[in-house]
Every structure is written in C-alpha cells, then in structure tokens.
mmCIF file of C-alpha atoms in Angstrom:
data_model
loop_
_atom_site.group_PDB
_atom_site.id
_atom_site.type_symbol
_atom_site.label_atom_id
_atom_site.label_comp_id
_atom_site.label_asym_id
_atom_site.label_seq_id
_atom_site.Cartn_x
_atom_site.Cartn_y
_atom_site.Cartn_z
ATOM 1 C CA MET A 1 -9.580 -9.698 34.149
ATOM 2 C CA VAL A 2 -8.715 -9.544 30.721
ATOM 3 C CA TYR A 3 -5.820 -11.855 31.080
ATOM 4 C CA VAL A 4 -7.949 -14.046 33.021
ATOM 5 C CA ASP A 5 -10.154 -14.767 29.746
ATOM 6 C CA LEU A 6 -7.222 -14.974 27.608
ATOM 7 C CA LEU A 7 -5.625 -17.914 30.443
ATOM 8 C CA TYR A 8 -9.095 -19.376 29.920
ATOM 9 C CA LYS A 9 -9.374 -19.556 26.660
ATOM 10 C CA PHE A 10 -5.539 -21.205 26.088
ATOM 11 C CA SER A 11 -6.756 -24.098 28.439
ATOM 12 C CA PHE A 12 -10.087 -24.078 26.626
ATOM 13 C CA LEU A 13 -8.404 -24.502 23.811
ATOM 14 C CA THR A 14 -5.418 -26.839 25.219
ATOM 15 C CA ILE A 15 -7.803 -29.169 26.800
ATOM 16 C CA SER A 16 -9.357 -29.488 22.767
ATOM 17 C CA LEU A 17 -6.801 -30.258 20.841
ATOM 18 C CA LEU A 18 -6.032 -32.414 23.725
ATOM 19 C CA ASP A 19 -9.382 -34.492 23.310
ATOM 20 C CA THR A 20 -8.836 -34.468 19.504
ATOM 21 C CA ALA A 21 -5.374 -36.065 19.404
ATOM 22 C CA LYS A 22 -6.131 -38.830 21.704
ATOM 23 C CA ARG A 23 -9.608 -39.274 19.388
ATOM 24 C CA ILE A 24 -6.928 -39.587 16.553
ATOM 25 C CA LEU A 25 -4.744 -42.385 18.260
ATOM 26 C CA TYR A 26 -7.338 -44.014 19.234
ATOM 27 C CA ASN A 27 -8.647 -44.639 16.005
ATOM 28 C CA SER A 28 -5.298 -45.183 14.370
ATOM 29 C CA CYS A 29 -3.944 -47.739 17.392
ATOM 30 C CA VAL A 30 -5.788 -47.933 20.647
ATOM 31 C CA ILE A 31 -2.781 -50.077 21.651
ATOM 32 C CA ARG A 32 -0.824 -47.635 21.988
ATOM 33 C CA GLU A 33 -3.415 -44.928 23.261
ATOM 34 C CA ASN A 34 -1.953 -44.573 27.085
ATOM 35 C CA LYS A 35 1.502 -44.765 26.203
ATOM 36 C CA ALA A 36 1.137 -42.419 23.598
ATOM 37 C CA VAL A 37 -1.678 -39.667 25.513
ATOM 38 C CA LYS A 38 0.369 -39.575 29.074
ATOM 39 C CA SER A 39 3.275 -38.100 26.541
ATOM 40 C CA MET A 40 0.706 -35.372 25.303
ATOM 41 C CA LYS A 41 -0.263 -34.266 28.458
ATOM 42 C CA SER A 42 2.985 -33.828 29.491
ATOM 43 C CA LYS A 43 4.104 -32.320 26.468
ATOM 44 C CA THR A 44 0.721 -30.024 26.374
ATOM 45 C CA VAL A 45 1.558 -29.228 29.981
ATOM 46 C CA LEU A 46 4.404 -27.438 28.401
ATOM 47 C CA ILE A 47 2.687 -25.805 25.494
ATOM 48 C CA PHE A 48 0.128 -24.531 27.360
ATOM 49 C CA LEU A 49 3.221 -22.920 29.224
ATOM 50 C CA SER A 50 3.802 -21.291 26.440
ATOM 51 C CA ALA A 51 1.020 -20.013 24.880
ATOM 52 C CA VAL A 52 0.469 -18.257 28.298
ATOM 53 C CA ILE A 53 3.598 -16.264 27.810
ATOM 54 C CA LEU A 54 3.031 -16.144 24.198
ATOM 55 C CA CYS A 55 -0.765 -14.539 25.345
ATOM 56 C CA LEU A 56 0.979 -12.253 27.794
ATOM 57 C CA THR A 57 3.703 -10.650 26.167
ATOM 58 C CA GLY A 58 1.431 -10.279 22.950
ATOM 59 C CA CYS A 59 -0.630 -8.093 25.218
ATOM 60 C CA THR A 60 1.436 -6.010 27.058
ATOM 61 C CA GLU A 61 2.679 -5.343 23.817
ATOM 62 C CA SER A 62 2.648 -1.506 22.355
ATOM 63 C CA GLN A 63 2.424 -0.546 18.496
ATOM 64 C CA LYS A 64 5.328 -1.098 16.624
ATOM 65 C CA PRO A 65 7.504 1.950 16.325
ATOM 66 C CA THR A 66 7.030 4.654 13.741
ATOM 67 C CA THR A 67 10.472 5.517 11.895
ATOM 68 C CA VAL A 68 10.665 8.428 9.251
ATOM 69 C CA VAL A 69 13.227 9.354 7.737
ATOM 70 C CA ASP A 70 13.983 12.891 5.873
ATOM 71 C CA ASN A 71 16.912 12.591 3.651
ATOM 72 C CA SER A 72 16.428 16.321 3.281
ATOM 73 C CA SER A 73 18.856 17.803 6.502
ATOM 74 C CA ALA A 74 19.402 13.292 7.479
ATOM 75 C CA VAL A 75 17.251 12.928 9.767
ATOM 76 C CA THR A 76 15.412 9.650 11.132
ATOM 77 C CA THR A 77 13.049 9.863 14.302
ATOM 78 C CA SER A 78 11.375 7.762 15.434
ATOM 79 C CA SER A 79 8.484 6.679 17.403
ATOM 80 C CA SER A 80 10.261 4.446 19.994
ATOM 81 C CA ALA A 81 13.404 5.706 22.289
ATOM 82 C CA ASP A 82 14.486 2.093 22.099
ATOM 83 C CA SER A 83 13.733 1.212 18.394
ATOM 84 C CA GLU A 84 15.872 0.149 15.919
ATOM 85 C CA SER A 85 16.552 2.949 14.313
ATOM 86 C CA GLY A 86 19.380 4.607 11.705
ATOM 87 C CA SER A 87 21.101 4.284 7.981
ATOM 88 C CA ASP A 88 22.511 0.953 8.915
ATOM 89 C CA LYS A 89 18.654 -0.756 8.666
ATOM 90 C CA TYR A 90 17.362 1.949 6.259
ATOM 91 C CA TYR A 91 18.410 2.384 2.737
ATOM 92 C CA ASP A 92 20.317 5.740 1.950
ATOM 93 C CA SER A 93 20.168 6.999 -1.484
ATOM 94 C CA THR A 94 21.823 10.269 0.054
ATOM 95 C CA PRO A 95 24.573 10.153 -1.628
ATOM 96 C CA ILE A 96 22.865 9.195 -5.251
ATOM 97 C CA SER A 97 20.845 11.699 -4.534
ATOM 98 C CA GLN A 98 23.924 14.252 -3.852
ATOM 99 C CA ALA A 99 26.132 13.096 -6.708
ATOM 100 C CA TYR A 100 22.660 14.263 -9.039
ATOM 101 C CA LEU A 101 22.635 17.653 -7.685
ATOM 102 C CA SER A 102 26.636 18.044 -7.312
ATOM 103 C CA GLY A 103 27.211 16.604 -10.428
ATOM 104 C CA ASN A 104 30.125 14.643 -9.063
ATOM 105 C CA THR A 105 30.151 10.245 -8.546
ATOM 106 C CA ALA A 106 32.894 10.234 -7.764
ATOM 107 C CA ASN A 107 32.220 8.479 -4.103
ATOM 108 C CA LEU A 108 29.490 6.422 -5.387
ATOM 109 C CA ASP A 109 30.570 2.632 -5.092
ATOM 110 C CA ASP A 110 29.366 0.918 -7.750
ATOM 111 C CA LYS A 111 26.157 -0.731 -6.901
ATOM 112 C CA GLN A 112 25.536 2.854 -6.250
ATOM 113 C CA LEU A 113 26.579 3.883 -10.184
ATOM 114 C CA GLU A 114 24.482 1.745 -11.217
ATOM 115 C CA ILE A 115 21.381 3.173 -9.626
ATOM 116 C CA TYR A 116 22.827 7.191 -10.386
ATOM 117 C CA ASN A 117 22.945 5.716 -14.193
ATOM 118 C CA LYS A 118 19.359 4.240 -13.938
ATOM 119 C CA ALA A 119 17.876 6.821 -12.179
ATOM 120 C CA VAL A 120 19.268 9.951 -14.160
ATOM 121 C CA SER A 121 18.413 7.977 -17.809
ATOM 122 C CA THR A 122 14.719 7.496 -16.639
ATOM 123 C CA ILE A 123 14.954 10.955 -15.294
ATOM 124 C CA ASN A 124 15.879 12.729 -18.985
ATOM 125 C CA ASP A 125 13.412 10.649 -20.297
ATOM 126 C CA LEU A 126 10.726 11.507 -18.485
ATOM 127 C CA ILE A 127 10.996 14.730 -17.184
ATOM 128 C CA THR A 128 10.813 18.501 -18.926
ATOM 129 C CA PRO A 129 11.624 22.228 -17.387
ATOM 130 C CA ASP A 130 7.971 23.227 -18.439
ATOM 131 C CA MET A 131 6.207 20.484 -15.622
ATOM 132 C CA SER A 132 5.243 21.321 -12.630
ATOM 133 C CA ASP A 133 5.790 19.038 -9.137
ATOM 134 C CA TYR A 134 3.152 17.282 -9.113
ATOM 135 C CA GLU A 135 3.248 16.425 -12.963
ATOM 136 C CA LYS A 136 6.860 15.304 -11.580
ATOM 137 C CA GLU A 137 5.851 13.077 -9.265
ATOM 138 C CA LEU A 138 2.495 11.884 -10.885
ATOM 139 C CA ALA A 139 5.606 10.742 -13.893
ATOM 140 C CA ILE A 140 7.574 9.188 -11.588
ATOM 141 C CA HIS A 141 4.966 7.339 -9.677
ATOM 142 C CA ASP A 142 3.207 5.905 -12.972
ATOM 143 C CA TYR A 143 6.952 5.021 -13.740
ATOM 144 C CA ILE A 144 7.470 2.831 -10.610
ATOM 145 C CA VAL A 145 4.482 0.977 -10.788
ATOM 146 C CA GLY A 146 5.537 0.181 -14.118
ATOM 147 C CA CYS A 147 9.037 -1.065 -14.510
ATOM 148 C CA ALA A 148 8.485 -2.969 -10.911
ATOM 149 C CA SER A 149 7.173 -5.960 -9.890
ATOM 150 C CA TYR A 150 6.311 -6.814 -6.357
ATOM 151 C CA ASP A 151 8.901 -9.617 -5.733
ATOM 152 C CA GLU A 152 6.440 -12.407 -4.656
ATOM 153 C CA ALA A 153 8.976 -14.677 -2.894
ATOM 154 C CA HIS A 154 8.728 -12.785 0.172
ATOM 155 C CA LEU A 155 5.552 -13.740 0.957
ATOM 156 C CA ASN A 156 6.467 -17.683 0.769
ATOM 157 C CA ALA A 157 6.663 -19.407 3.984
ATOM 158 C CA LEU A 158 10.511 -18.112 4.572
ATOM 159 C CA GLY A 159 9.742 -14.650 3.573
ATOM 160 C CA ILE A 160 13.448 -14.868 1.681
ATOM 161 C CA GLY A 161 13.272 -13.384 -1.521
ATOM 162 C CA LEU A 162 15.856 -11.682 -4.219
ATOM 163 C CA PRO A 163 18.490 -9.296 -2.949
ATOM 164 C CA ASN A 164 18.001 -5.685 -2.447
ATOM 165 C CA SER A 165 14.342 -5.502 -2.962
ATOM 166 C CA ASP A 166 14.608 -3.383 -0.206
ATOM 167 C CA ASN A 167 15.989 -1.074 -1.896
ATOM 168 C CA PRO A 168 16.361 0.788 -5.295
ATOM 169 C CA TYR A 169 18.453 -1.573 -6.564
ATOM 170 C CA GLY A 170 16.323 -4.165 -6.850
ATOM 171 C CA CYS A 171 13.507 -1.833 -7.812
ATOM 172 C CA LEU A 172 15.061 -0.019 -10.533
ATOM 173 C CA ILE A 173 17.691 -3.113 -11.613
ATOM 174 C CA ASN A 174 15.698 -6.436 -10.749
ATOM 175 C CA GLY A 175 12.287 -4.720 -11.926
ATOM 176 C CA LYS A 176 11.874 -6.711 -7.908
ATOM 177 C CA ALA A 177 10.424 -4.404 -4.844
ATOM 178 C CA ILE A 178 8.958 -5.038 -1.574
ATOM 179 C CA CYS A 179 7.550 -1.772 -0.015
ATOM 180 C CA SER A 180 10.402 -0.649 1.455
ATOM 181 C CA GLY A 181 12.085 -1.083 -2.453
ATOM 182 C CA TYR A 182 9.061 1.179 -3.901
ATOM 183 C CA SER A 183 8.983 3.646 -1.122
ATOM 184 C CA THR A 184 13.114 4.112 -1.097
ATOM 185 C CA THR A 185 12.916 4.348 -4.874
ATOM 186 C CA PHE A 186 10.974 6.887 -4.407
ATOM 187 C CA GLN A 187 12.203 9.065 -1.875
ATOM 188 C CA LEU A 188 15.406 8.630 -4.339
ATOM 189 C CA PHE A 189 13.505 10.234 -7.311
ATOM 190 C CA MET A 190 11.731 12.797 -5.408
ATOM 191 C CA ASP A 191 15.238 13.475 -3.986
ATOM 192 C CA MET A 192 17.173 13.922 -7.066
ATOM 193 C CA LEU A 193 14.104 16.548 -7.857
ATOM 194 C CA GLU A 194 14.260 18.514 -4.913
ATOM 195 C CA ILE A 195 10.891 17.742 -4.356
ATOM 196 C CA PRO A 196 10.475 17.236 0.054
ATOM 197 C CA CYS A 197 8.922 13.493 0.706
ATOM 198 C CA LYS A 198 9.330 11.686 3.543
ATOM 199 C CA THR A 199 9.625 8.108 4.255
ATOM 200 C CA ILE A 200 7.392 6.011 6.905
ATOM 201 C CA TYR A 201 8.513 2.939 8.373
ATOM 202 C CA ALA A 202 5.326 0.801 9.652
ATOM 203 C CA THR A 203 2.912 -1.227 9.977
ATOM 204 C CA ASP A 204 -0.597 -2.247 7.700
ATOM 205 C CA PHE A 205 -3.666 -2.342 9.360
ATOM 206 C CA GLU A 206 -3.155 -6.509 9.686
ATOM 207 C CA GLY A 207 -0.066 -5.299 11.797
ATOM 208 C CA ASP A 208 2.814 -6.420 8.901
ATOM 209 C CA ASP A 209 5.364 -4.347 8.386
ATOM 210 C CA HIS A 210 5.178 -1.397 5.450
ATOM 211 C CA SER A 211 6.694 1.644 4.460
ATOM 212 C CA TRP A 212 5.335 4.303 2.413
ATOM 213 C CA ASN A 213 5.451 8.240 2.081
ATOM 214 C CA ILE A 214 4.563 11.488 2.036
ATOM 215 C CA VAL A 215 5.454 14.278 -0.257
ATOM 216 C CA GLN A 216 4.904 18.224 -0.208
ATOM 217 C CA ILE A 217 3.649 19.680 -2.886
ATOM 218 C CA GLY A 218 2.593 23.272 -2.890
ATOM 219 C CA GLU A 219 1.845 24.185 0.721
ATOM 220 C CA SER A 220 0.439 20.708 1.998
ATOM 221 C CA TRP A 221 1.623 16.927 2.186
ATOM 222 C CA TYR A 222 0.020 14.510 0.428
ATOM 223 C CA TYR A 223 0.518 10.787 1.189
ATOM 224 C CA VAL A 224 1.657 8.228 -1.306
ATOM 225 C CA ASP A 225 1.524 4.205 -0.552
ATOM 226 C CA VAL A 226 2.986 3.396 -4.449
ATOM 227 C CA CYS A 227 3.614 -0.843 -3.700
ATOM 228 C CA TRP A 228 -0.257 -1.165 -3.019
ATOM 229 C CA ASP A 229 -0.443 0.996 -6.349
ATOM 230 C CA ASP A 230 1.198 -1.964 -7.727
ATOM 231 C CA PRO A 231 -0.465 -4.633 -6.309
ATOM 232 C CA ILE A 232 -0.326 -7.932 -7.268
ATOM 233 C CA PRO A 233 -0.408 -10.141 -10.090
ATOM 234 C CA ASP A 234 1.263 -8.399 -11.826
ATOM 235 C CA PHE A 235 1.117 -8.274 -15.937
ATOM 236 C CA THR A 236 2.248 -6.289 -19.014
ATOM 237 C CA ASP A 237 -0.421 -3.628 -20.033
ATOM 238 C CA ARG A 238 -1.913 -2.929 -16.529
ATOM 239 C CA PRO A 239 -3.164 0.417 -15.966
ATOM 240 C CA VAL A 240 -1.472 2.940 -13.471
ATOM 241 C CA ARG A 241 -3.867 2.509 -10.026
ATOM 242 C CA HIS A 242 -4.101 5.991 -8.224
ATOM 243 C CA LYS A 243 -6.104 4.855 -4.812
ATOM 244 C CA TYR A 244 -3.317 5.450 -2.826
ATOM 245 C CA PHE A 245 -1.634 8.639 -4.913
ATOM 246 C CA ASN A 246 -1.666 11.987 -2.969
ATOM 247 C CA VAL A 247 -4.613 11.101 -0.593
ATOM 248 C CA SER A 248 -5.119 12.667 2.800
ATOM 249 C CA LYS A 249 -4.217 11.416 5.990
ATOM 250 C CA GLU A 250 -7.186 10.211 7.062
ATOM 251 C CA TYR A 251 -7.814 8.367 3.419
ATOM 252 C CA MET A 252 -3.987 6.179 4.904
ATOM 253 C CA LYS A 253 -4.910 5.599 8.224
ATOM 254 C CA THR A 254 -7.976 3.395 6.580
ATOM 255 C CA LYS A 255 -5.382 0.503 6.532
ATOM 256 C CA HIS A 256 -2.293 2.195 7.535
ATOM 257 C CA VAL A 257 -1.023 2.375 11.249
ATOM 258 C CA TRP A 258 1.784 4.456 12.173
ATOM 259 C CA ASP A 259 2.311 7.053 14.624
ATOM 260 C CA ASP A 260 1.477 10.238 13.062
ATOM 261 C CA THR A 261 2.104 13.220 15.665
ATOM 262 C CA GLU A 262 4.956 14.302 14.203
ATOM 263 C CA LEU A 263 3.599 13.625 10.792
ATOM 264 C CA PRO A 264 1.364 17.103 8.945
ATOM 265 C CA ASP A 265 -1.942 16.848 8.142
ATOM 266 C CA THR A 266 -2.712 16.804 5.099
ATOM 267 C CA ASP A 267 -4.144 20.841 5.045
ATOM 268 C CA SER A 268 -5.137 20.954 0.752
ATOM 269 C CA ILE A 269 -7.131 18.569 -1.657
ATOM 270 C CA LYS A 270 -5.451 20.780 -4.787
ATOM 271 C CA PHE A 271 -2.545 18.265 -6.007
ATOM 272 C CA SER A 272 -4.785 15.313 -4.736
ATOM 273 C CA TYR A 273 -4.988 12.832 -7.024
ATOM 274 C CA ILE A 274 -9.440 13.027 -7.492
ATOM 275 C CA THR A 275 -8.437 16.730 -7.699
ATOM 276 C CA GLN A 276 -6.795 16.464 -10.306
ATOM 277 C CA THR A 277 -8.625 14.105 -12.351
ATOM 278 C CA VAL A 278 -12.593 14.777 -11.648
ATOM 279 C CA THR A 279 -14.515 16.078 -14.256
ATOM 280 C CA HIS A 280 -17.842 17.396 -13.829
ATOM 281 C CA ILE A 281 -20.307 15.982 -16.039
ATOM 282 C CA ASN A 282 -24.078 17.054 -17.075
ATOM 283 C CA SER A 283 -25.237 13.048 -18.080
ATOM 284 C CA VAL A 284 -24.218 9.892 -17.458
ATOM 285 C CA ASN A 285 -24.153 9.117 -20.932
ATOM 286 C CA GLU A 286 -21.298 10.905 -20.567
ATOM 287 C CA ILE A 287 -19.170 9.160 -18.383
ATOM 288 C CA GLU A 288 -18.374 5.524 -20.914
ATOM 289 C CA SER A 289 -16.043 8.147 -23.069
ATOM 290 C CA LEU A 290 -14.476 9.283 -19.486
ATOM 291 C CA MET A 291 -13.715 5.717 -19.152
ATOM 292 C CA GLU A 292 -11.681 4.935 -22.935
ATOM 293 C CA LYS A 293 -10.089 7.555 -22.102
ATOM 294 C CA ALA A 294 -8.875 6.896 -18.988
ATOM 295 C CA LEU A 295 -7.063 3.233 -19.929
ATOM 296 C CA ASP A 296 -5.698 4.466 -23.222
ATOM 297 C CA ASN A 297 -3.994 6.984 -21.200
ATOM 298 C CA MET A 298 -3.008 4.109 -18.922
ATOM 299 C CA GLN A 299 -4.920 5.212 -15.807
ATOM 300 C CA ASP A 300 -7.305 2.333 -14.460
ATOM 301 C CA SER A 301 -10.034 4.822 -12.390
ATOM 302 C CA VAL A 302 -11.912 8.380 -13.446
ATOM 303 C CA ALA A 303 -13.535 10.385 -10.905
ATOM 304 C CA VAL A 304 -16.948 12.516 -11.435
ATOM 305 C CA THR A 305 -18.899 15.030 -9.752
ATOM 306 C CA SER A 306 -22.392 16.391 -10.993
ATOM 307 C CA ASP A 307 -24.925 18.439 -9.963
ATOM 308 C CA MET A 308 -27.911 15.341 -11.226
ATOM 309 C CA SER A 309 -29.871 14.390 -8.105
ATOM 310 C CA ASP A 310 -28.626 10.926 -8.277
ATOM 311 C CA PHE A 311 -24.838 12.228 -7.426
ATOM 312 C CA GLN A 312 -26.321 14.227 -4.275
ATOM 313 C CA PHE A 313 -24.150 11.816 -1.856
ATOM 314 C CA SER A 314 -24.802 12.229 2.053
ATOM 315 C CA GLU A 315 -22.157 9.367 2.864
ATOM 316 C CA THR A 316 -18.826 7.544 1.987
ATOM 317 C CA ASP A 317 -18.470 3.833 1.056
ATOM 318 C CA GLN A 318 -15.976 2.324 3.102
ATOM 319 C CA ILE A 319 -12.047 1.299 1.199
ATOM 320 C CA ASP A 320 -12.991 -1.913 0.878
ATOM 321 C CA THR A 321 -16.543 -1.799 -0.286
ATOM 322 C CA ASN A 322 -18.728 -0.773 -3.049
ATOM 323 C CA PHE A 323 -21.751 1.622 -4.228
ATOM 324 C CA ASN A 324 -23.996 0.348 -5.732
ATOM 325 C CA GLU A 325 -24.577 1.702 -9.761
ATOM 326 C CA GLU A 326 -28.553 0.929 -9.561
ATOM 327 C CA ASN A 327 -28.558 3.738 -7.140
ATOM 328 C CA ILE A 328 -27.790 6.005 -10.033
ATOM 329 C CA LYS A 329 -30.332 5.819 -13.063
ATOM 330 C CA GLY A 330 -28.123 4.766 -16.684
ATOM 331 C CA LEU A 331 -25.371 3.501 -15.351
ATOM 332 C CA SER A 332 -25.610 -0.150 -14.875
ATOM 333 C CA LYS A 333 -26.264 0.161 -19.091
ATOM 334 C CA VAL A 334 -22.372 2.250 -18.799
ATOM 335 C CA PHE A 335 -20.880 0.106 -17.310
ATOM 336 C CA ASP A 336 -22.257 -3.234 -19.599
ATOM 337 C CA SER A 337 -21.608 -1.271 -22.899
ATOM 338 C CA PHE A 338 -18.161 -0.628 -21.201
ATOM 339 C CA CYS A 339 -17.416 -4.237 -20.344
ATOM 340 C CA GLU A 340 -18.643 -5.477 -23.419
ATOM 341 C CA LYS A 341 -16.172 -3.755 -25.479
ATOM 342 C CA HIS A 342 -13.857 -4.683 -22.624
ATOM 343 C CA THR A 343 -13.712 -8.145 -21.559
ATOM 344 C CA ASP A 344 -11.008 -8.728 -19.093
ATOM 345 C CA HIS A 345 -11.791 -6.029 -17.270
ATOM 346 C CA GLN A 346 -14.244 -5.516 -13.713
ATOM 347 C CA VAL A 347 -15.848 -1.926 -13.128
ATOM 348 C CA TYR A 348 -16.981 -0.884 -9.606
ATOM 349 C CA CYS A 349 -17.862 2.166 -8.097
ATOM 350 C CA GLN A 350 -16.593 4.667 -4.778
ATOM 351 C CA ARG A 351 -18.185 7.551 -3.248
ATOM 352 C CA VAL A 352 -15.110 9.072 -1.833
ATOM 353 C CA GLN A 353 -14.510 12.016 0.554
ATOM 354 C CA ASN A 354 -12.514 14.406 -1.523
ATOM 355 C CA GLY A 355 -12.456 17.412 0.854
ATOM 356 C CA ASN A 356 -15.391 18.881 1.237
ATOM 357 C CA ASP A 357 -17.031 17.487 -1.756
ATOM 358 C CA ILE A 358 -17.744 13.630 -2.566
ATOM 359 C CA VAL A 359 -17.043 12.232 -5.324
ATOM 360 C CA LEU A 360 -17.783 9.214 -7.762
ATOM 361 C CA VAL A 361 -15.045 6.890 -8.210
ATOM 362 C CA ILE A 362 -14.857 4.267 -10.984
ATOM 363 C CA TYR A 363 -12.769 1.824 -11.204
ATOM 364 C CA MET A 364 -11.339 -0.682 -13.898
ATOM 365 C CA ARG A 365 -9.129 -3.571 -13.113
ATOM 366 C CA LYS A 366 -8.046 -5.318 -15.742
ATOM 367 C CA PHE A 367 -7.342 -9.203 -14.747
ATOM 368 C CA ARG A 368 -5.249 -11.586 -16.554
#
C-alpha cells in the first residue's frame, strides 16, 4: 500500500512537471510546442520510471551501518555484515599513539611523524601529571576546537575539500577538518593519554555521514562530538562550545543516528560538563557575574540550579528550542545588562536534563 501511494505521488508530480514544461514552451515558442512536447513526453516516461526505481530503493534501504573503531584492541566492528569496514577506510592513528607510548618512532612515515610531533608538542603544552582524566579530556577538546575549523569546501556541490581533512593531519597541521578529522584527532589524543575511547561512524539526524566519539571517564562512558562544538563560521576569540561534550547517550541520540545496541549507556553524570560546571545560586543577580567569568575563561555557557520557585522545572526543552527567560523573574534584566556590555553576543537559555535534575543552561553565542 505504501508503494502504491508513492507511485501515485510520483505520477502526480510527473504530470505537473510536464504541464509546467508545456506552458513554458508555449509561451516561449508556440510553433515548436507539439514537437517539443512529444519529445518531452518520451523523456518524462524515462524520468518517471527512474523516480519509481529510486523511490522503491529508498523505501527498502535500511539504516546506514554503524561502524565503531576501538584502537585499544585494534578492532573495527560494524552493525552490518556486508558493510565496508576496516583500516583501509577509517584512519588508523594507532601507529602514532603506540610510538608515543613506546618512545619509538622508527616505524612512522613522514606524515605520521609530522602528526606525532605536533601532538606531542600539544600534550607537553597542555597536560600536566596532576591533571585528572576529565581535565585532560577537556583540555584536548578545547584545543581541537581552537586549532581547527570546519573545511567548508566539503559542503560545496562537488563535496571536494582539502586533502587530509578527514584525519589528524588536516586537523593539526592544516587547521581544517570535517567530522572524521575531528573525531580521529580526539581519538589519537585519548589513546596517547591512555584514556579509553572509541570512534563512531554513522549519520546525523538528516541522514548525512557523521562521526563522533565515546570516552570512558571514571566508571562511565560519555559521548563527545568535537565537530559540532566547533560550528561554522569560525572566527578568532570565539568562546568554546561544550554542548556535545560528555553528554549522555540519550542526549546524543536526539541529533545523531546509529545502531547503539553494542555501545554502552551513560551510567553516571559525575563527569558530564554540566555536573562539573553547574553553580547553585540564591539570587538571579548572581547569574551575570557567572556569565562574565565564563567568557573570561573562553566558555560560552553557564549552568545553574536554585531552590527558588522559578527554578523548579517540571520539563525540559527540545535541543533546538529555547526557554523563555521571562518565566524567571529578573532574568530578562540580567540578559539585557549582559548584552549591553557585549553587543556581539546573543543570549538564550534551555532547561536540560542532567541525571535526575533539570538544570538551566545559559548560552552566550558570540557572532562575527
């Protein structure tokens, strides 16, 4: 029945297109109408049949396979037995991380050695022995967001961007990356720091190929999308976004599509970004100073909780919808005061689930 409906729709569309084409031809050159329309009718039959075939193919096509790369055990698993997988398709950073851990770079080629040197220099600059795994992970996330920008050439009609944008060379050396460039670079650093991490290759909510990571901090696995924390357009001095840093599987699934049957749930919120940064306030007037402090630290959001009645939320906001700040007495005044000082920022807020709590997250988006 579904196919019948689709065939009907395509038939109606084809007839409409033919009618429109006929009218255009008539208005432009009446003398040629009959000949042109006859030719167009034959072509339309072919177009119609092609459309039906594409429709039937699309209707029977299953969800794109999910591939998970786990460098810790040198394993690549896929949700589809006949899907293409393996190190020939997905960038393997294992030789570089193993060279770092062993102290032996003899087996690295020139390109790998260049990535290695840049990564080692970055670790020496950012990471100290007294840092926790969470602090190391956060430092790497923020570094990648700052050092690279999305290779927008991949968004053109041909989809052809700079070479190596899908791997750490493009991200660390060229400063340009696509989603797999961000995720493989994050994977490389986590492997070098011996923090358990996996890379997921699947799709976003629109069906486009996409890649992100899961990382184990403490006893729980968290989901990270460095690429989506570095939105376009990129520009200097933009605060770092952490909307997709150490979030739960449920949160990530709102905009990411993958076969998660073999992937772990997020069992704890201890090392979620919200938990690590949330502030309990006693007055709305405290919020502006928290926003200023966040900007000073190049962060673009603050999370707050309160015992005040206006902060006792019963529901959350969709990931793309905002909470009306006028529902909290005095909050609009705080936002107005902040924006008067920072005229290049837009401020909005959302109610976000964090474990059993609903937290108010305030975002300060800087625009060019």
